[in-house]
Tab-separated table of C-alpha atoms in Angstrom:
chain	number	residue	atom	x	y	z
A	30	MET	CA	0.000	0.000	0.000
A	31	LEU	CA	1.274	3.452	-0.950
A	32	SER	CA	-0.445	6.316	0.867
A	33	VAL	CA	0.100	9.914	-0.222
A	34	ILE	CA	-0.488	11.883	2.946
A	35	GLY	CA	-1.072	15.597	3.379
A	36	ILE	CA	0.308	16.633	6.758
A	37	GLY	CA	-1.251	20.099	6.690
A	38	SER	CA	0.348	23.503	6.890
A	39	THR	CA	1.493	23.142	10.497
A	40	ASN	CA	1.803	20.263	12.948
A	41	ASP	CA	-1.315	21.250	14.850
A	42	ASN	CA	-3.678	20.894	11.879
A	43	ILE	CA	-2.786	17.426	10.639
A	44	THR	CA	-5.950	15.351	10.208
A	45	ILE	CA	-6.882	12.306	12.275
A	46	SER	CA	-6.933	10.094	9.174
A	47	ALA	CA	-3.442	11.283	8.197
A	48	LEU	CA	-2.115	10.518	11.678
A	49	GLU	CA	-3.638	7.049	11.548
A	50	ALA	CA	-2.137	6.353	8.110
A	51	ILE	CA	1.315	7.428	9.283
A	52	LYS	CA	0.923	5.305	12.411
A	53	ASN	CA	0.216	2.242	10.240
A	54	ALA	CA	3.125	2.881	7.857
A	55	ASP	CA	6.298	0.798	7.816
A	56	VAL	CA	8.181	3.303	5.668
A	57	VAL	CA	7.956	7.097	5.512
A	58	VAL	CA	9.267	8.914	2.434
A	59	GLY	CA	9.388	12.666	2.025
A	60	TYR	CA	11.205	15.946	1.670
A	61	LYS	CA	13.675	16.271	4.539
A	62	LYS	CA	12.053	19.357	6.087
A	63	TYR	CA	8.555	17.835	6.081
A	64	VAL	CA	9.650	14.493	7.494
A	65	GLU	CA	11.564	16.188	10.302
A	66	SER	CA	8.501	18.278	11.175
A	67	ILE	CA	6.646	15.082	12.198
A	68	SER	CA	9.636	13.204	13.618
A	69	ASP	CA	7.901	12.808	16.989
A	70	ILE	CA	5.421	10.320	15.476
A	71	LEU	CA	7.902	8.309	13.386
A	72	ASP	CA	9.593	6.121	15.996
A	73	GLY	CA	10.390	2.631	14.755
A	74	LYS	CA	9.777	3.392	11.081
A	75	GLU	CA	12.118	3.248	8.129
A	76	ILE	CA	12.628	6.845	7.058
A	77	ILE	CA	13.753	8.000	3.628
A	78	LYS	CA	14.464	11.724	3.350
A	79	LYS	CA	15.204	13.459	0.060
A	80	GLY	CA	15.963	17.014	-0.983
A	81	MET	CA	13.920	19.624	-2.827
A	82	GLY	CA	13.676	18.795	-6.527
A	83	ASP	CA	13.754	15.021	-5.965
A	84	GLU	CA	9.988	14.594	-6.224
A	85	ILE	CA	9.999	11.826	-8.835
A	86	SER	CA	12.772	10.017	-6.975
A	87	ARG	CA	10.696	10.159	-3.790
A	88	VAL	CA	7.685	8.651	-5.529
A	89	GLU	CA	9.690	5.873	-7.174
A	90	LEU	CA	11.368	4.971	-3.881
A	91	GLY	CA	7.956	4.844	-2.253
A	92	VAL	CA	6.550	2.680	-5.030
A	93	ALA	CA	9.510	0.295	-4.798
A	94	LYS	CA	8.978	-0.144	-1.062
A	95	ALA	CA	5.227	-0.649	-1.557
A	96	LEU	CA	5.871	-3.335	-4.186
A	97	GLU	CA	7.966	-5.135	-1.563
A	98	GLY	CA	4.757	-5.463	0.436
A	99	LYS	CA	5.344	-2.626	2.878
A	100	ASN	CA	2.924	0.085	3.944
A	101	VAL	CA	4.457	3.318	2.682
A	102	ALA	CA	3.591	6.879	3.678
A	103	LEU	CA	4.603	9.396	1.013
A	104	ILE	CA	4.556	12.711	2.863
A	105	SER	CA	3.351	15.967	1.317
A	106	SER	CA	2.956	19.322	3.025
A	107	GLY	CA	-0.481	20.915	3.001
A	108	ASP	CA	-2.781	18.945	0.722
A	109	PRO	CA	-1.100	16.447	-1.634
A	110	GLY	CA	-3.470	17.358	-4.454
A	111	ILE	CA	-2.661	21.089	-4.379
A	112	PHE	CA	0.893	21.654	-5.623
A	113	GLY	CA	1.773	18.438	-3.782
A	114	MET	CA	2.952	14.874	-4.259
A	115	ALA	CA	-0.311	13.370	-5.544
A	116	ASN	CA	0.268	15.017	-8.909
A	117	VAL	CA	3.743	13.492	-9.181
A	118	LEU	CA	2.462	10.045	-8.252
A	119	PHE	CA	-0.359	10.013	-10.793
A	120	GLN	CA	1.968	11.332	-13.470
A	121	ILE	CA	4.073	8.161	-13.317
A	122	ILE	CA	1.674	5.589	-11.850
A	123	SER	CA	0.902	3.997	-15.219
A	124	LYS	CA	4.399	2.464	-15.180
A	125	TYR	CA	3.374	0.103	-12.398
A	126	ASP	CA	0.890	-2.751	-11.987
A	127	ASP	CA	-0.735	-4.211	-8.887
A	128	LEU	CA	-0.117	-1.164	-6.722
A	129	GLU	CA	-2.699	-0.140	-4.155
A	130	ILE	CA	-2.751	3.607	-3.517
A	131	LYS	CA	-4.706	6.034	-1.377
A	132	VAL	CA	-4.592	9.822	-1.059
A	133	TYR	CA	-5.177	11.487	2.307
A	134	PRO	CA	-6.207	15.149	2.019
A	135	GLY	CA	-4.657	17.792	4.230
A	136	VAL	CA	-5.181	21.398	5.283
A	137	THR	CA	-3.715	23.435	2.446
A	138	SER	CA	-2.188	26.910	2.747
A	139	ALA	CA	-5.302	28.516	1.257
A	140	THR	CA	-7.637	27.348	4.007
A	141	PHE	CA	-5.007	27.587	6.736
A	142	SER	CA	-4.252	31.208	5.812
A	143	ALA	CA	-7.948	32.023	5.475
A	144	SER	CA	-8.574	30.759	9.005
A	145	LEU	CA	-6.020	33.250	10.329
A	146	LEU	CA	-7.188	36.169	8.189
A	147	GLY	CA	-10.899	35.838	8.955
A	148	ALA	CA	-13.192	34.887	6.062
A	149	PRO	CA	-11.448	36.136	2.905
A	150	LEU	CA	-12.339	33.267	0.562
A	151	HIS	CA	-15.355	33.457	-1.712
A	152	ASP	CA	-14.934	32.036	-5.210
A	153	PHE	CA	-11.170	31.812	-5.472
A	154	ALA	CA	-8.238	30.641	-7.565
A	155	ALA	CA	-5.067	29.095	-6.156
A	156	ILE	CA	-2.038	30.003	-8.281
A	157	SER	CA	1.620	29.152	-7.774
A	158	LEU	CA	4.159	31.764	-8.863
A	159	SER	CA	6.913	29.180	-9.169
A	160	ASP	CA	8.225	29.212	-12.729
A	161	ILE	CA	10.550	26.243	-12.194
A	162	LEU	CA	8.141	23.956	-14.078
A	163	THR	CA	5.631	26.475	-15.444
A	164	PRO	CA	6.385	29.130	-18.093
A	165	LEU	CA	5.924	32.737	-17.025
A	166	SER	CA	3.473	33.281	-19.872
A	167	GLU	CA	1.141	30.663	-18.371
A	168	ILE	CA	1.405	32.193	-14.902
A	169	GLU	CA	0.696	35.639	-16.354
A	170	ARG	CA	-2.378	34.383	-18.211
A	171	LYS	CA	-3.828	32.736	-15.115
A	172	ILE	CA	-3.289	35.795	-12.914
A	173	ARG	CA	-4.775	38.188	-15.436
A	174	HIS	CA	-7.917	36.170	-16.155
A	175	ALA	CA	-8.528	35.362	-12.488
A	176	ALA	CA	-8.205	39.045	-11.591
A	177	ILE	CA	-10.560	40.117	-14.381
A	178	ALA	CA	-13.069	37.531	-13.136
A	179	ASP	CA	-12.928	39.197	-9.682
A	180	LEU	CA	-11.849	35.968	-8.025
A	181	VAL	CA	-10.093	36.010	-4.687
A	182	LEU	CA	-6.524	34.884	-5.412
A	183	VAL	CA	-4.466	32.625	-3.169
A	184	ILE	CA	-0.828	32.829	-4.173
A	185	TYR	CA	1.516	29.951	-3.369
A	186	ASN	CA	5.326	30.067	-3.700
A	187	PRO	CA	5.322	33.831	-4.274
A	188	ILE	CA	9.057	34.511	-4.197
A	189	SER	CA	12.470	33.097	-3.363
A	190	LYS	CA	16.000	34.467	-3.202
A	191	SER	CA	16.660	33.438	-6.802
A	192	ARG	CA	13.132	33.816	-8.168
A	193	LYS	CA	11.777	37.364	-7.931
A	194	LYS	CA	10.557	38.039	-11.469
A	195	PRO	CA	7.220	36.156	-11.156
A	196	PHE	CA	6.275	38.136	-8.033
A	197	ARG	CA	7.062	41.445	-9.696
A	198	LEU	CA	5.070	40.398	-12.757
A	199	PHE	CA	2.180	39.339	-10.510
A	200	LYS	CA	2.023	42.751	-8.844
A	201	LYS	CA	2.345	44.576	-12.170
A	202	ILE	CA	-0.555	42.612	-13.684
A	203	LEU	CA	-2.801	43.247	-10.693
A	204	LEU	CA	-2.051	46.982	-10.697
A	205	GLU	CA	-3.089	47.027	-14.356
A	206	THR	CA	-6.243	45.025	-13.697
A	207	ILE	CA	-7.774	45.729	-10.292
A	208	ASN	CA	-8.047	48.557	-7.774
A	209	ALA	CA	-4.732	49.469	-6.115
A	210	GLU	CA	-6.568	49.614	-2.763
A	211	THR	CA	-7.530	45.927	-2.989
A	212	LEU	CA	-6.757	44.170	0.284
A	213	ILE	CA	-4.038	41.529	0.481
A	214	GLY	CA	-3.512	39.213	3.430
A	215	ILE	CA	0.032	38.007	4.073
A	216	VAL	CA	0.547	34.862	6.153
A	217	ASP	CA	4.203	34.126	6.859
A	218	SER	CA	4.784	30.623	8.206
A	219	THR	CA	8.469	31.149	8.934
A	220	TYR	CA	7.170	32.447	12.274
A	221	THR	CA	5.547	30.366	15.018
A	222	PRO	CA	2.742	31.216	15.247
A	223	SER	CA	2.421	32.484	11.689
A	224	LYS	CA	2.798	36.226	11.207
A	225	ILE	CA	-0.357	37.887	9.858
A	226	THR	CA	-0.375	41.165	7.931
A	227	ILE	CA	-3.141	42.872	5.977
A	228	THR	CA	-2.066	45.474	3.450
A	229	THR	CA	-3.174	46.823	0.072
A	230	LEU	CA	-2.004	45.985	-3.417
A	231	LYS	CA	-0.240	49.312	-3.837
A	232	ASP	CA	1.602	48.849	-0.529
A	233	LEU	CA	2.560	45.202	-1.072
A	234	ASN	CA	6.343	45.000	-0.695
A	235	GLU	CA	8.458	42.049	-1.734
A	236	ARG	CA	10.531	42.494	1.432
A	237	ASP	CA	7.512	41.183	3.361
A	238	VAL	CA	7.197	38.047	1.233
A	239	ASN	CA	9.205	34.817	1.122
A	240	MET	CA	8.892	31.199	0.010
A	241	SER	CA	6.946	30.318	3.175
A	242	THR	CA	4.436	33.115	2.645
A	243	THR	CA	0.910	32.723	1.332
A	244	LEU	CA	-0.838	35.745	-0.164
A	245	VAL	CA	-4.614	36.133	-0.207
A	246	VAL	CA	-5.747	38.839	-2.631
A	247	GLY	CA	-9.280	40.042	-1.980
A	248	ASN	CA	-11.936	40.711	-4.599
A	249	SER	CA	-13.853	43.937	-5.232
A	250	MET	CA	-16.051	43.351	-2.163
A	251	THR	CA	-13.405	42.262	0.343
A	252	TYR	CA	-13.205	44.550	3.341
A	253	LYS	CA	-11.260	44.845	6.583
A	254	PHE	CA	-12.559	45.290	10.088
A	255	LYS	CA	-11.201	45.172	13.611
A	256	PHE	CA	-12.542	42.681	16.118
A	257	PRO	CA	-13.284	42.784	18.983
A	258	ILE	CA	-14.370	46.381	18.440
A	259	ASP	CA	-13.792	47.288	22.088
A	260	SER	CA	-10.546	45.775	23.325
A	261	ASN	CA	-11.027	46.757	26.975
A	262	ASP	CA	-12.274	43.294	27.893
A	263	PHE	CA	-9.819	41.418	25.698
A	264	ASP	CA	-6.124	40.815	25.376
A	265	ASP	CA	-4.788	43.402	22.904
A	266	SER	CA	-3.281	40.583	20.837
A	267	ASN	CA	-6.828	39.500	19.966
A	268	ASN	CA	-7.846	42.967	18.835
A	269	ARG	CA	-6.724	42.991	15.231
A	270	ASP	CA	-7.853	43.385	11.654
A	271	TYR	CA	-9.636	40.659	9.716
A	272	MET	CA	-10.478	40.255	6.027
A	273	VAL	CA	-13.981	39.368	4.865
A	274	SER	CA	-15.218	38.598	1.347
A	275	PRO	CA	-19.004	38.648	1.883
A	276	ARG	CA	-21.243	36.067	0.238
A	277	GLY	CA	-24.398	38.154	0.472
A	278	TYR	CA	-26.533	36.371	3.030
A	279	VAL	CA	-29.928	37.986	3.520
A	280	VAL	CA	-30.440	39.858	6.789
A	281	LYS	CA	-34.137	39.404	7.480
A	282	SER	CA	-35.965	42.532	8.567
A	283	LYS	CA	-39.190	44.438	8.177
A	284	ILE	CA	-39.445	47.116	5.519
A	285	HIS	CA	-38.492	50.387	7.175
A	286	PRO	CA	-41.266	53.048	7.270
A	287	MET	CA	-38.957	55.525	5.511
A	288	ALA	CA	-38.395	52.961	2.758
A	289	LYS	CA	-42.140	52.571	2.286
A	290	GLU	CA	-42.586	56.321	2.065
A	291	PHE	CA	-39.778	56.823	-0.433
A	292	TYR	CA	-40.510	53.847	-2.710
A	293	ASN	CA	-44.193	54.724	-2.907
A	294	LYS	CA	-43.032	57.952	-4.531
A	295	PHE	CA	-40.358	56.141	-6.550
A	296	LEU	CA	-42.849	53.668	-8.019
A	297	ASN	CA	-45.241	56.530	-8.827
A	298	GLY	CA	-42.540	58.427	-10.676
A	299	GLU	CA	-42.202	61.064	-7.963
A	300	ASP	CA	-38.605	60.204	-7.146
A	301	ILE	CA	-35.879	62.715	-6.412
A	302	LEU	CA	-33.146	63.326	-8.966
A	303	LEU	CA	-29.629	64.620	-8.409
A	304	SER	CA	-28.742	66.273	-5.102
A	305	ASN	CA	-31.636	67.419	-2.962
A	306	LYS	CA	-29.788	70.006	-0.888
A	307	THR	CA	-33.055	71.386	0.454
A	308	CYS	CA	-33.611	68.153	2.396
A	309	GLU	CA	-33.238	68.601	6.160
A	310	PHE	CA	-31.062	65.470	6.289
A	311	TYR	CA	-28.702	66.425	3.445
A	312	PRO	CA	-26.000	65.194	3.462
A	313	CYS	CA	-27.246	62.115	5.291
A	314	HIS	CA	-23.841	60.401	5.056
A	315	ASN	CA	-20.240	61.455	5.342
A	316	GLY	CA	-19.027	63.083	2.138
A	317	GLU	CA	-20.314	65.599	-0.390
A	318	ASN	CA	-22.226	65.844	-3.698
A	319	HIS	CA	-24.559	62.964	-2.945
A	320	GLN	CA	-27.038	61.815	-5.577
A	321	CYS	CA	-30.454	61.457	-3.957
A	322	ASP	CA	-32.109	59.177	-6.522
A	323	PHE	CA	-32.152	56.477	-3.844
A	324	CYS	CA	-32.978	58.528	-0.785
A	325	PHE	CA	-33.472	55.278	1.112
A	326	CYS	CA	-31.234	52.355	0.152
A	327	PRO	CA	-33.208	49.540	-1.549
A	328	PHE	CA	-30.841	46.982	0.003
A	329	TYR	CA	-31.231	48.046	3.631
A	330	PRO	CA	-30.097	46.323	5.730
A	331	CYS	CA	-27.464	44.658	3.550
A	332	GLY	CA	-25.285	43.491	6.455
A	333	ASP	CA	-22.225	43.865	4.229
A	334	GLY	CA	-19.389	46.076	5.439
A	335	SER	CA	-17.607	46.284	2.088
A	336	THR	CA	-19.157	49.693	1.368
A	337	GLY	CA	-18.745	51.083	4.873
A	338	GLY	CA	-21.787	49.941	6.845
A	339	LYS	CA	-21.507	48.281	10.251
A	340	TRP	CA	-23.535	46.934	13.157
A	341	ILE	CA	-24.033	49.288	16.090
A	342	LYS	CA	-26.062	49.203	19.293
A	343	SER	CA	-29.192	51.289	19.740
A	344	LYS	CA	-29.145	54.076	22.315
A	345	ASP	CA	-30.759	51.782	24.875
A	346	ASN	CA	-28.140	49.115	23.984
A	347	ASN	CA	-30.874	46.506	23.528
A	348	THR	CA	-31.046	46.373	19.744
A	349	ASP	CA	-28.532	45.752	16.963
A	350	ILE	CA	-28.892	48.299	14.159
A	351	TRP	CA	-27.272	48.315	10.743
A	352	SER	CA	-25.648	51.744	10.425
A	353	CYS	CA	-25.063	53.266	6.973
A	354	GLU	CA	-23.429	56.433	8.294
A	355	ASN	CA	-20.113	55.664	6.598
A	356	CYS	CA	-21.607	54.178	3.429
A	357	SER	CA	-22.181	56.767	0.719
A	358	TRP	CA	-21.822	54.270	-2.151
A	359	ILE	CA	-25.561	54.303	-2.924
A	360	HIS	CA	-25.350	58.078	-3.482
A	361	ASP	CA	-22.374	58.057	-5.862
A	362	LYS	CA	-23.170	59.199	-9.387
A	363	LYS	CA	-21.601	56.126	-10.989
A	364	THR	CA	-23.591	53.825	-8.705
A	365	VAL	CA	-26.876	55.606	-9.347
A	366	GLU	CA	-26.443	55.580	-13.120
A	367	TRP	CA	-25.686	51.850	-13.161
A	368	LEU	CA	-28.293	50.886	-10.580
A	369	ARG	CA	-31.330	52.948	-11.505
A	370	PRO	CA	-32.563	50.917	-14.518
A	371	LYS	CA	-32.004	47.669	-12.607
A	372	ILE	CA	-34.082	48.829	-9.636
A	373	GLU	CA	-36.825	50.185	-11.884
A	374	GLU	CA	-36.989	46.797	-13.583
A	375	ILE	CA	-37.158	44.631	-10.454
A	376	LEU	CA	-39.442	46.686	-8.187
A	377	ASP	CA	-43.151	46.438	-8.964
A	378	GLU	CA	-44.489	47.044	-5.466
A	379	ILE	CA	-43.232	47.981	-2.013
A	380	ASP	CA	-43.248	44.387	-0.739
A	381	ASP	CA	-40.627	43.521	-3.366
A	382	LEU	CA	-38.056	45.184	-1.103
A	383	LYS	CA	-38.537	42.138	1.141
A	384	SER	CA	-39.769	39.367	-1.161
A	385	LYS	CA	-37.050	40.012	-3.764
A	386	LYS	CA	-34.261	40.736	-1.285
A	387	LYS	CA	-32.000	37.963	-2.619
A	388	ASP	CA	-32.312	39.264	-6.166
A	389	LEU	CA	-31.736	42.814	-4.975
A	390	LEU	CA	-28.560	41.789	-3.163
A	391	LYS	CA	-27.298	40.047	-6.297
A	392	ILE	CA	-27.857	43.292	-8.210
A	393	ARG	CA	-25.931	45.074	-5.463
A	394	ARG	CA	-22.968	42.704	-5.863
A	395	GLU	CA	-22.929	43.215	-9.608
A	396	CYS	CA	-23.079	46.974	-9.181
A	397	ILE	CA	-20.172	46.975	-6.723
A	398	TYR	CA	-18.100	44.980	-9.206
A	399	HIS	CA	-18.739	47.568	-11.921
A	400	THR	CA	-18.356	50.668	-9.756
A	401	LYS	CA	-15.575	49.899	-7.276
A	402	ARG	CA	-12.922	48.293	-9.477
């Protein structure tokens, strides 16, 4: 039996099934660094350690031992199917007959890094910047198309001492393609525990990146927030920034009386155009030159902080309220021009603000993609 085993990104996230498979192995084969990282569970086993670049040799040694009738554990960091040893095995497996194999999944850098950064993954692409086996033109094509598609990007193998060109190309492509203020999470596993940094694309510096770093590039909706908000009752080390790429879950609520009043007028063609500076509430948000076409947001409450909203407590501290004080996106000219025909098309009656909330939030996502990039 030859088992390809993902040992996770760190020792404390190896899976139970992986531990059991290693326990049952007679022989353990792997890259020296990875084998040594689990040395405390390898007593009494035959150990074969190889260097970086000897991937095919590792697989063939493992196969040879398995054909001798031994249980072999072929070790891979993270998940063996994501830039790991499973690919190498299946590339050459057709050379052998009568070989029983099994792949044990592991916690890959994408999910490990996401767990430290908060909830940054939505639809995402995992891309390695290593050009040792992959031409730069292929790496460039993948980065560019993934960025255009507004996917969250998880970047493996971003840079090394001798391999800096792919990283510089990666940053250049993103600056040409997406907003320079796009958030990027940096998880550096050379530290224990891993060092976590959240920066922006324009401020991303190669000095902060190494071969043991994973980068998580947000999409057009990814936002940053600090939690816990009030650190008085918490250790300061827990009060830090997190990244969130919202999925758009519906926050159930009644239709606000002000929404009913405004959209009655809106549906009757009595809506307000441009900036209504005579309004007693103008400007109702931080900023200037607000468009008042949507005096009351059709998405309220969206529960999505990517445009500046947040949860606050009511004055009596008994109710959670979605505050739009710092969200002026709905009043931007570009937003209004894109959104107006969509809202006119979907709203037939006031109750649609509630019954069509999912569809409204999908329109909101699409609008953000077109207006914030």
